[in-house]
Amino acid sequence: MRGRPKAARRSTFTLDDVREIAKRNEKDASKIKKKAVSLEAISTKPVLDEIKQENRVLGAASLADILGYDPGSKTPREDEEKKVPKKHLRYYRLLIQLREHVNSELSLHTEDTLKRSSKEDSGDLSAYSQHVADAGTDTFDRDFALSLVSNEQEALHEVEEAINRIRTGTYGICELTGRPISKERLLAVPFARYSVESQAQVEKTTRRNVQRGGIFADATAEDGAQFAQSDPDD
């Protein structure tokens, strides 16, 4: 005899099974949605960047925009003045003004001299007198311009040296005697190295050196002045 057929297994779902399946389906749907959103963002981002324009608000131009600098800000000169001792500030400002003036004059005379020289090189003598009697005057004018440049360069050097002495704390001290130079002399000649008495002695010694020549010809003014203090010819 054949055996009795086995009863078919009944497939049933519990409530927990249903909830588990629903949860898995919900997770899968969420992943698919996120991928779709990311793909959409990638595909639309360049378009949005191209369409998006920056909203610029143009205001009225300020004084600093017009001038190219802020007039309210401190200049390098003002910052430099902070480092100058109060007792020397007046002389410092005089030296700065003098330096600006000398630089201006130096540029003017140098430009004029170069123009004259370039015309000579090109053969253009229209700026010069054609009369023989005036030739000496033209030569003198040019030499005079050159001498002005030389003198102004020396003056500029003395002014710069005086400014450096203010910075190093040796301004207003006679380089020959080591004594203070009077305020009156510093106001008259802000770049003075010597007191009035020492300056007179230096100039006297310089003239004597030129007249005598010899060992004094190469001596400095200070050395000569110190030597002259014990010279029996005085």
Coordinates of N, CA and C in Angstrom, one line a residue:
M1 N 0.8 -1.2 0.0 CA 0.0 0.0 0.0 C 0.9 1.2 0.0
R2 N 0.3 2.1 -0.8 CA 1.1 3.4 -0.8 C 0.8 4.2 0.5
G3 N 1.8 4.9 0.8 CA 1.7 5.8 2.0 C 0.7 6.9 1.7
R4 N 0.2 7.5 2.7 CA -0.7 8.6 2.6 C 0.0 9.9 2.2
P5 N -0.5 10.6 1.2 CA 0.2 11.8 0.8 C 0.2 12.8 1.9
K6 N 1.5 13.6 1.9 CA 1.7 14.6 3.0 C 0.8 15.8 2.7
A7 N 0.3 16.3 3.6 CA -0.5 17.5 3.5 C 0.4 18.7 3.1
A8 N -0.1 19.5 2.1 CA 0.7 20.7 1.7 C 0.8 21.7 2.8
R9 N 2.1 22.3 2.8 CA 2.3 23.3 3.9 C 1.6 24.6 3.6
R10 N 1.0 25.1 4.5 CA 0.2 26.3 4.3 C 1.1 27.5 4.5
S11 N 1.1 28.4 3.5 CA 1.9 29.6 3.6 C 1.1 30.7 4.2
T12 N 1.6 31.2 5.4 CA 0.9 32.2 6.1 C 1.9 33.3 6.4
F13 N 1.4 34.6 6.5 CA 2.2 35.7 7.0 C 1.7 36.3 8.3
T14 N 2.5 36.5 9.1 CA 2.1 37.1 10.4 C 2.2 38.6 10.2
L15 N 1.7 39.3 11.2 CA 1.7 40.8 11.1 C 3.1 41.3 11.2
D16 N 4.0 40.6 11.9 CA 5.4 41.0 12.0 C 6.1 40.9 10.6
D17 N 5.7 39.8 9.9 CA 6.3 39.6 8.6 C 5.9 40.8 7.6
V18 N 4.6 41.1 7.7 CA 4.2 42.2 6.9 C 4.9 43.5 7.2
R19 N 5.1 43.8 8.5 CA 5.8 45.0 8.9 C 7.2 45.0 8.4
E20 N 7.9 43.8 8.4 CA 9.3 43.7 8.0 C 9.4 44.0 6.5
I21 N 8.5 43.4 5.8 CA 8.5 43.6 4.3 C 8.2 45.1 4.0
A22 N 7.3 45.7 4.7 CA 7.0 47.1 4.4 C 8.2 48.0 4.7
K23 N 8.9 47.6 5.8 CA 10.1 48.4 6.2 C 11.2 48.4 5.2
R24 N 11.4 47.1 4.6 CA 12.4 47.0 3.6 C 12.0 47.7 2.3
N25 N 10.8 47.6 1.9 CA 10.3 48.4 0.8 C 10.5 49.9 1.0
E26 N 10.2 50.4 2.2 CA 10.4 51.8 2.5 C 11.8 52.2 2.4
K27 N 12.8 51.4 2.8 CA 14.2 51.7 2.7 C 14.6 51.8 1.3
D28 N 14.2 50.8 0.5 CA 14.6 50.7 -0.9 C 14.0 52.0 -1.6
A29 N 12.8 52.3 -1.3 CA 12.2 53.5 -2.0 C 13.0 54.8 -1.6
S30 N 13.5 54.9 -0.3 CA 14.2 56.0 0.1 C 15.5 56.1 -0.6
K31 N 16.2 55.0 -0.8 CA 17.5 55.0 -1.5 C 17.3 55.5 -3.0
I32 N 16.3 54.9 -3.6 CA 16.0 55.3 -5.0 C 15.7 56.8 -5.1
K33 N 15.0 57.4 -4.1 CA 14.6 58.8 -4.1 C 15.9 59.6 -4.0
K34 N 16.8 59.2 -3.1 CA 18.0 60.0 -2.8 C 18.9 60.0 -4.1
K35 N 19.0 58.9 -4.8 CA 19.8 58.8 -6.0 C 19.2 59.7 -7.1
A36 N 17.9 59.7 -7.1 CA 17.2 60.6 -8.1 C 17.5 62.0 -7.8
V37 N 17.4 62.4 -6.5 CA 17.7 63.8 -6.2 C 19.1 64.2 -6.5
S38 N 20.1 63.4 -6.2 CA 21.5 63.7 -6.4 C 21.7 63.8 -7.9
L39 N 21.2 62.9 -8.7 CA 21.3 63.0 -10.2 C 20.7 64.3 -10.7
E40 N 19.6 64.7 -10.1 CA 18.9 65.9 -10.6 C 19.7 67.1 -10.2
A41 N 20.4 67.1 -9.1 CA 21.2 68.2 -8.6 C 22.4 68.4 -9.5
I42 N 23.0 67.2 -9.9 CA 24.2 67.3 -10.7 C 23.9 67.8 -12.1
S43 N 22.7 67.4 -12.6 CA 22.4 67.8 -14.0 C 21.9 69.3 -14.1
T44 N 21.4 69.8 -13.0 CA 20.9 71.2 -13.0 C 21.8 72.2 -12.5
K45 N 22.9 71.8 -11.7 CA 23.7 72.8 -11.1 C 24.4 73.7 -12.1
P46 N 25.1 73.3 -13.2 CA 25.7 74.2 -14.1 C 24.7 75.2 -14.7
V47 N 23.5 74.7 -14.9 CA 22.5 75.6 -15.5 C 22.1 76.7 -14.5
L48 N 22.0 76.3 -13.3 CA 21.6 77.3 -12.2 C 22.7 78.3 -12.1
D49 N 24.0 77.8 -12.1 CA 25.1 78.7 -11.9 C 25.2 79.7 -13.1
E50 N 24.8 79.3 -14.3 CA 24.9 80.2 -15.4 C 23.8 81.2 -15.3
I51 N 22.6 80.7 -14.9 CA 21.5 81.7 -14.8 C 21.6 82.6 -13.7
K52 N 22.2 82.2 -12.6 CA 22.3 83.0 -11.4 C 23.2 84.2 -11.6
Q53 N 22.8 85.4 -11.3 CA 23.7 86.6 -11.5 C 23.8 87.3 -10.2
E54 N 25.0 87.8 -10.0 CA 25.2 88.5 -8.7 C 24.6 89.9 -8.7
N55 N 23.8 90.2 -7.7 CA 23.2 91.4 -7.6 C 24.1 92.5 -7.0
R56 N 24.6 93.4 -7.8 CA 25.6 94.4 -7.3 C 24.9 95.7 -7.1
V57 N 25.2 96.3 -5.9 CA 24.6 97.5 -5.5 C 25.7 98.6 -5.7
L58 N 25.6 99.5 -6.6 CA 26.5 100.5 -6.9 C 26.2 101.8 -6.0
G59 N 27.1 102.1 -5.1 CA 26.9 103.3 -4.3 C 27.7 104.5 -4.9
A60 N 27.5 105.7 -4.2 CA 28.2 106.9 -4.7 C 29.7 106.8 -4.4
A61 N 30.5 107.3 -5.3 CA 32.0 107.2 -5.2 C 32.4 108.1 -4.0
S62 N 33.3 107.6 -3.2 CA 33.8 108.3 -2.1 C 35.0 109.2 -2.5
L63 N 35.4 110.1 -1.6 CA 36.5 111.0 -1.9 C 37.8 110.2 -2.1
A64 N 38.0 109.1 -1.3 CA 39.1 108.3 -1.5 C 39.2 107.6 -2.9
D65 N 38.0 107.2 -3.4 CA 37.9 106.7 -4.8 C 38.3 107.7 -5.8
I66 N 37.9 108.9 -5.6 CA 38.2 110.0 -6.6 C 39.7 110.3 -6.6
L67 N 40.2 110.5 -5.4 CA 41.6 111.0 -5.2 C 42.6 109.8 -5.4
G68 N 42.2 108.6 -5.2 CA 43.1 107.5 -5.3 C 43.8 107.2 -4.0
Y69 N 43.5 107.9 -2.9 CA 44.0 107.7 -1.6 C 43.1 108.2 -0.6
D70 N 43.2 107.8 0.6 CA 42.4 108.3 1.7 C 43.0 109.5 2.4
P71 N 42.4 110.7 2.2 CA 43.0 111.9 2.8 C 42.9 111.9 4.3
G72 N 42.1 111.0 4.8 CA 42.0 111.0 6.3 C 43.1 110.1 6.9
S73 N 43.7 109.3 6.1 CA 44.8 108.4 6.6 C 46.1 109.1 6.8
K74 N 46.9 108.6 7.7 CA 48.2 109.3 8.0 C 49.2 109.0 6.9
T75 N 49.9 110.1 6.5 CA 51.0 109.9 5.5 C 52.3 109.4 6.1
P76 N 53.2 108.9 5.2 CA 54.5 108.5 5.8 C 55.2 109.6 6.5
R77 N 55.0 110.8 6.0 CA 55.7 111.9 6.7 C 55.1 112.1 8.1
E78 N 53.8 112.0 8.3 CA 53.3 112.1 9.7 C 53.8 111.0 10.6
D79 N 53.9 109.8 10.0 CA 54.4 108.6 10.8 C 55.9 108.9 11.2
E80 N 56.6 109.5 10.2 CA 58.0 109.7 10.5 C 58.2 110.8 11.6
E81 N 57.3 111.8 11.6 CA 57.4 112.9 12.5 C 57.2 112.4 14.0
K82 N 56.4 111.2 14.1 CA 56.2 110.7 15.4 C 57.6 110.2 16.1
K83 N 58.5 109.9 15.2 CA 59.8 109.4 15.7 C 60.8 110.6 16.1
V84 N 60.4 111.8 15.7 CA 61.3 112.9 15.9 C 61.1 113.5 17.3
P85 N 62.2 113.8 18.0 CA 62.0 114.4 19.3 C 61.3 115.7 19.2
K86 N 60.5 116.1 20.2 CA 59.7 117.3 20.1 C 60.6 118.5 19.9
K87 N 61.8 118.6 20.6 CA 62.6 119.7 20.5 C 63.2 119.9 19.1
H88 N 63.2 118.9 18.3 CA 63.8 119.0 17.0 C 62.7 119.0 15.9
L89 N 61.4 118.9 16.2 CA 60.4 118.8 15.3 C 60.3 120.0 14.3
R90 N 60.5 121.2 14.9 CA 60.4 122.4 14.1 C 61.5 122.4 13.1
Y91 N 62.7 122.0 13.4 CA 63.9 122.0 12.5 C 63.7 120.8 11.4
Y92 N 63.1 119.8 11.9 CA 62.8 118.6 11.0 C 61.9 119.1 9.8
R93 N 60.8 119.8 10.2 CA 59.9 120.3 9.2 C 60.5 121.3 8.3
L94 N 61.4 122.1 8.8 CA 62.1 123.1 7.9 C 63.0 122.3 7.0
L95 N 63.6 121.3 7.4 CA 64.5 120.5 6.6 C 63.7 119.8 5.5
I96 N 62.6 119.2 5.8 CA 61.7 118.6 4.8 C 61.3 119.5 3.7
Q97 N 60.8 120.7 4.2 CA 60.4 121.8 3.2 C 61.6 122.2 2.3
L98 N 62.8 122.3 2.9 CA 64.0 122.7 2.2 C 64.3 121.6 1.2
R99 N 64.2 120.3 1.6 CA 64.5 119.2 0.7 C 63.6 119.2 -0.5
E100 N 62.3 119.4 -0.3 CA 61.4 119.4 -1.4 C 61.7 120.6 -2.3
H101 N 62.0 121.7 -1.8 CA 62.3 122.9 -2.6 C 63.6 122.6 -3.5
V102 N 64.6 122.1 -2.8 CA 65.9 121.8 -3.6 C 65.7 120.8 -4.6
N103 N 64.9 119.7 -4.3 CA 64.6 118.7 -5.3 C 63.9 119.3 -6.5
S104 N 62.9 120.2 -6.2 CA 62.2 120.8 -7.3 C 63.1 121.6 -8.2
E105 N 63.9 122.5 -7.6 CA 64.9 123.3 -8.3 C 65.9 122.4 -9.1
L106 N 66.3 121.4 -8.5 CA 67.3 120.5 -9.1 C 66.7 119.8 -10.3
S107 N 65.5 119.4 -10.3 CA 64.8 118.8 -11.4 C 64.7 119.8 -12.6
L108 N 64.3 121.0 -12.2 CA 64.1 122.1 -13.2 C 65.4 122.4 -13.9
H109 N 66.4 122.6 -13.2 CA 67.7 123.0 -13.8 C 68.3 121.8 -14.6
T110 N 68.2 120.6 -14.1 CA 68.7 119.4 -14.8 C 68.0 119.2 -16.1
E111 N 66.6 119.4 -16.1 CA 65.9 119.2 -17.3 C 66.3 120.3 -18.3
D112 N 66.5 121.5 -17.9 CA 66.9 122.6 -18.8 C 68.2 122.3 -19.4
T113 N 69.2 121.8 -18.6 CA 70.5 121.5 -19.1 C 70.5 120.4 -20.1
L114 N 69.7 119.4 -19.8 CA 69.6 118.2 -20.7 C 69.0 118.7 -22.1
K115 N 68.0 119.6 -22.0 CA 67.4 120.0 -23.3 C 68.4 120.8 -24.1
R116 N 69.2 121.6 -23.5 CA 70.2 122.4 -24.2 C 71.3 121.4 -24.8
S117 N 71.7 120.4 -24.0 CA 72.7 119.5 -24.5 C 72.2 118.7 -25.6
S118 N 70.9 118.2 -25.6 CA 70.3 117.4 -26.7 C 70.2 118.2 -28.0
K119 N 69.9 119.5 -27.9 CA 69.8 120.4 -29.0 C 71.2 120.5 -29.7
E120 N 72.2 120.7 -28.8 CA 73.6 120.8 -29.4 C 74.0 119.5 -30.1
D121 N 73.7 118.3 -29.5 CA 74.0 117.1 -30.2 C 73.3 116.9 -31.5
S122 N 72.1 117.4 -31.6 CA 71.4 117.2 -32.9 C 71.7 118.3 -33.9
G123 N 72.5 119.3 -33.5 CA 72.9 120.4 -34.4 C 71.9 121.5 -34.4
D124 N 70.9 121.4 -33.5 CA 69.9 122.5 -33.5 C 70.4 123.6 -32.6
L125 N 70.7 124.7 -33.1 CA 71.3 125.8 -32.3 C 70.3 127.0 -32.3
S126 N 69.0 126.7 -32.6 CA 68.0 127.8 -32.6 C 67.8 128.5 -31.3
A127 N 68.1 127.7 -30.2 CA 67.9 128.3 -28.9 C 69.1 129.2 -28.5
Y128 N 70.1 129.3 -29.3 CA 71.3 130.0 -29.0 C 71.4 131.3 -29.9
S129 N 72.0 132.3 -29.3 CA 72.2 133.5 -30.1 C 73.2 133.3 -31.2
Q130 N 72.8 133.9 -32.4 CA 73.7 133.7 -33.6 C 74.8 134.7 -33.7
H131 N 74.6 135.8 -33.0 CA 75.6 136.9 -33.0 C 76.8 136.5 -32.3
V132 N 78.0 136.7 -32.8 CA 79.3 136.4 -32.2 C 79.4 137.0 -30.8
A133 N 78.9 138.2 -30.7 CA 79.1 138.9 -29.4 C 78.2 138.3 -28.3
D134 N 77.2 137.5 -28.7 CA 76.3 136.9 -27.7 C 76.8 135.5 -27.4
A135 N 77.8 134.9 -28.0 CA 78.3 133.6 -27.8 C 78.7 133.4 -26.4
G136 N 79.5 134.4 -25.9 CA 80.0 134.3 -24.5 C 78.8 134.2 -23.5
T137 N 77.7 135.0 -23.7 CA 76.6 135.0 -22.8 C 75.9 133.6 -22.8
D138 N 75.8 133.0 -23.9 CA 75.2 131.6 -24.0 C 76.0 130.6 -23.2
T139 N 77.3 130.7 -23.4 CA 78.2 129.8 -22.7 C 78.1 130.0 -21.2
F140 N 78.1 131.2 -20.8 CA 78.0 131.6 -19.4 C 76.7 131.1 -18.8
D141 N 75.6 131.2 -19.5 CA 74.3 130.7 -19.0 C 74.3 129.2 -18.7
R142 N 74.9 128.5 -19.7 CA 74.9 127.1 -19.5 C 75.8 126.7 -18.3
D143 N 77.0 127.3 -18.2 CA 77.8 127.0 -17.1 C 77.2 127.4 -15.7
F144 N 76.4 128.5 -15.8 CA 75.7 128.9 -14.6 C 74.7 127.8 -14.2
A145 N 74.0 127.3 -15.2 CA 73.0 126.2 -14.9 C 73.6 125.0 -14.3
L146 N 74.8 124.6 -14.9 CA 75.5 123.5 -14.3 C 76.0 123.7 -12.9
S147 N 76.4 124.9 -12.6 CA 76.9 125.2 -11.3 C 75.8 125.2 -10.3
L148 N 74.6 125.6 -10.8 CA 73.4 125.5 -9.9 C 73.1 124.1 -9.5
V149 N 73.2 123.2 -10.5 CA 72.9 121.8 -10.2 C 73.9 121.2 -9.2
S150 N 75.2 121.6 -9.4 CA 76.2 121.1 -8.5 C 76.0 121.6 -7.1
N151 N 75.6 122.9 -7.0 CA 75.4 123.5 -5.6 C 74.2 122.9 -5.0
E152 N 73.1 122.7 -5.8 CA 71.9 122.1 -5.2 C 72.1 120.7 -4.8
Q153 N 72.9 119.9 -5.5 CA 73.2 118.6 -5.1 C 74.0 118.5 -3.8
E154 N 74.9 119.5 -3.6 CA 75.6 119.6 -2.3 C 74.6 120.0 -1.2
A155 N 73.7 120.9 -1.5 CA 72.8 121.4 -0.5 C 71.8 120.2 -0.1
L156 N 71.4 119.4 -1.1 CA 70.6 118.3 -0.9 C 71.3 117.3 0.0
H157 N 72.5 117.1 -0.2 CA 73.3 116.2 0.6 C 73.4 116.6 2.1
E158 N 73.6 118.0 2.2 CA 73.7 118.5 3.6 C 72.3 118.4 4.3
V159 N 71.3 118.6 3.6 CA 69.9 118.5 4.2 C 69.7 117.0 4.6
E160 N 70.0 116.1 3.8 CA 69.8 114.7 4.1 C 70.7 114.3 5.3
E161 N 71.9 114.8 5.4 CA 72.8 114.5 6.5 C 72.2 115.1 7.8
A162 N 71.6 116.3 7.7 CA 71.0 116.9 8.9 C 69.8 116.1 9.4
I163 N 69.0 115.6 8.5 CA 67.8 114.7 8.8 C 68.3 113.4 9.5
N164 N 69.4 112.9 9.0 CA 70.0 111.7 9.6 C 70.5 112.0 11.0
R165 N 71.0 113.2 11.2 CA 71.5 113.5 12.6 C 70.4 113.7 13.6
I166 N 69.2 114.1 13.1 CA 68.0 114.1 13.9 C 67.7 112.7 14.4
R167 N 67.7 111.8 13.4 CA 67.4 110.4 13.7 C 68.3 109.8 14.7
T168 N 69.6 110.1 14.6 CA 70.6 109.5 15.4 C 70.9 110.3 16.7
G169 N 70.2 111.4 16.9 CA 70.3 112.1 18.1 C 71.5 113.1 18.3
T170 N 72.2 113.3 17.1 CA 73.4 114.2 17.2 C 73.1 115.6 16.5
Y171 N 71.8 115.9 16.2 CA 71.5 117.1 15.6 C 71.7 118.3 16.5
G172 N 72.2 119.4 16.0 CA 72.3 120.6 16.8 C 73.6 120.6 17.6
I173 N 74.5 119.7 17.4 CA 75.8 119.7 18.1 C 76.9 120.0 17.1
C174 N 77.7 121.0 17.5 CA 78.8 121.4 16.7 C 79.8 120.3 16.5
E175 N 80.1 120.0 15.2 CA 81.0 118.9 15.0 C 82.4 119.2 15.2
L176 N 82.7 120.5 15.5 CA 84.1 120.9 15.8 C 84.4 121.0 17.2
T177 N 83.4 121.6 18.0 CA 83.6 121.8 19.4 C 82.8 120.8 20.3
G178 N 81.8 120.2 19.7 CA 80.9 119.3 20.5 C 79.9 120.1 21.4
R179 N 79.8 121.4 21.2 CA 78.9 122.2 21.9 C 77.6 122.4 21.1
P180 N 76.5 122.7 21.8 CA 75.2 123.0 21.1 C 75.3 124.2 20.2
I181 N 74.6 124.1 19.1 CA 74.5 125.2 18.1 C 73.3 126.0 18.5
S182 N 73.4 127.3 18.4 CA 72.3 128.2 18.9 C 71.0 127.9 18.0
K183 N 69.9 128.1 18.7 CA 68.6 128.0 18.0 C 68.5 128.9 16.8
E184 N 69.0 130.1 17.0 CA 68.9 131.1 16.0 C 69.6 130.7 14.7
R185 N 70.8 130.1 14.9 CA 71.5 129.6 13.7 C 70.8 128.4 13.1
L186 N 70.3 127.5 13.8 CA 69.6 126.4 13.3 C 68.3 126.8 12.5
L187 N 67.7 127.8 13.0 CA 66.5 128.3 12.3 C 66.9 129.0 11.0
A188 N 68.1 129.6 11.0 CA 68.5 130.3 9.7 C 69.1 129.3 8.8
V189 N 69.9 128.3 9.3 CA 70.5 127.3 8.5 C 70.3 125.9 9.2
P190 N 69.1 125.3 8.9 CA 68.7 124.1 9.6 C 69.7 122.9 9.4
F191 N 70.5 122.9 8.3 CA 71.5 121.9 8.1 C 72.9 122.2 8.6
A192 N 73.0 123.2 9.5 CA 74.3 123.7 9.9 C 75.0 122.5 10.7
R193 N 76.3 122.4 10.4 CA 77.1 121.4 11.1 C 77.9 122.1 12.3
Y194 N 78.1 123.4 12.1 CA 79.0 124.1 13.1 C 78.3 125.3 13.7
S195 N 78.7 125.7 14.8 CA 78.3 127.0 15.4 C 78.8 128.1 14.5
V196 N 78.4 129.3 14.8 CA 78.8 130.5 14.0 C 80.3 130.6 14.1
E197 N 80.8 130.5 15.4 CA 82.3 130.7 15.6 C 83.1 129.6 14.9
S198 N 82.6 128.4 15.0 CA 83.3 127.3 14.4 C 83.3 127.4 12.9
Q199 N 82.1 127.8 12.3 CA 82.0 128.0 10.9 C 83.0 129.0 10.3
A200 N 83.1 130.1 11.1 CA 84.1 131.1 10.7 C 85.5 130.5 10.7
Q201 N 85.8 129.7 11.7 CA 87.2 129.2 11.8 C 87.4 128.2 10.7
V202 N 86.4 127.4 10.3 CA 86.5 126.4 9.2 C 86.7 127.1 7.9
E203 N 86.0 128.1 7.7 CA 86.1 128.9 6.4 C 87.5 129.6 6.3
K204 N 87.9 130.1 7.4 CA 89.3 130.7 7.5 C 90.4 129.7 7.2
T205 N 90.2 128.5 7.8 CA 91.2 127.5 7.6 C 91.2 127.0 6.1
T206 N 90.0 126.9 5.6 CA 89.9 126.4 4.2 C 90.6 127.4 3.2
R207 N 90.3 128.7 3.4 CA 91.0 129.7 2.6 C 92.5 129.6 2.7
R208 N 93.0 129.4 3.9 CA 94.4 129.3 4.2 C 95.0 128.1 3.5
N209 N 94.3 126.9 3.6 CA 94.7 125.7 2.9 C 94.9 125.9 1.4
V210 N 94.0 126.6 0.8 CA 94.0 126.8 -0.6 C 95.2 127.7 -1.0
Q211 N 95.5 128.7 -0.1 CA 96.6 129.6 -0.4 C 98.0 128.9 -0.2
R212 N 98.1 128.1 0.9 CA 99.3 127.4 1.2 C 99.6 126.2 0.4
G213 N 98.5 125.4 0.2 CA 98.7 124.1 -0.5 C 99.5 123.2 0.4
G214 N 100.4 122.4 -0.2 CA 101.2 121.5 0.6 C 100.4 120.5 1.4
I215 N 100.8 120.3 2.6 CA 100.2 119.3 3.5 C 98.7 119.7 3.8
F216 N 98.4 121.0 3.7 CA 97.0 121.4 4.1 C 96.1 121.2 2.9
A217 N 96.6 121.0 1.7 CA 95.7 120.9 0.6 C 94.7 119.7 0.7
D218 N 95.2 118.6 1.3 CA 94.4 117.4 1.4 C 93.7 117.2 2.8
A219 N 93.9 118.2 3.7 CA 93.4 118.1 5.0 C 91.9 118.4 5.0
T220 N 91.1 117.9 5.9 CA 89.7 118.2 6.0 C 89.6 119.5 6.7
A221 N 88.4 120.2 6.5 CA 88.2 121.5 7.2 C 88.3 121.4 8.7
E222 N 87.8 120.2 9.3 CA 87.8 120.1 10.7 C 89.3 119.9 11.2
D223 N 90.1 119.1 10.5 CA 91.4 119.0 10.9 C 92.2 120.3 10.8
G224 N 91.9 121.0 9.7 CA 92.6 122.3 9.5 C 92.2 123.3 10.6
A225 N 91.0 123.3 11.0 CA 90.5 124.3 12.0 C 91.1 123.9 13.3
Q226 N 91.2 122.7 13.6 CA 91.8 122.3 14.9 C 93.3 122.6 14.9
F227 N 94.0 122.4 13.8 CA 95.4 122.8 13.7 C 95.6 124.3 13.8
A228 N 94.7 125.0 13.2 CA 94.8 126.5 13.2 C 94.7 127.1 14.6
Q229 N 94.0 126.4 15.5 CA 93.8 126.9 16.8 C 95.1 127.1 17.6
S230 N 96.1 126.3 17.1 CA 97.5 126.4 17.8 C 98.5 126.9 16.8
D231 N 98.0 127.5 15.6 CA 99.0 128.0 14.6 C 99.6 129.3 15.1
P232 N 100.9 129.5 15.1 CA 101.5 130.8 15.6 C 101.2 131.9 14.6
D233 N 100.7 131.7 13.4 CA 100.5 132.8 12.5 C 99.3 133.6 12.9
D234 N 98.4 133.1 13.7 CA 97.1 133.7 14.0 C 97.4 134.9 15.0

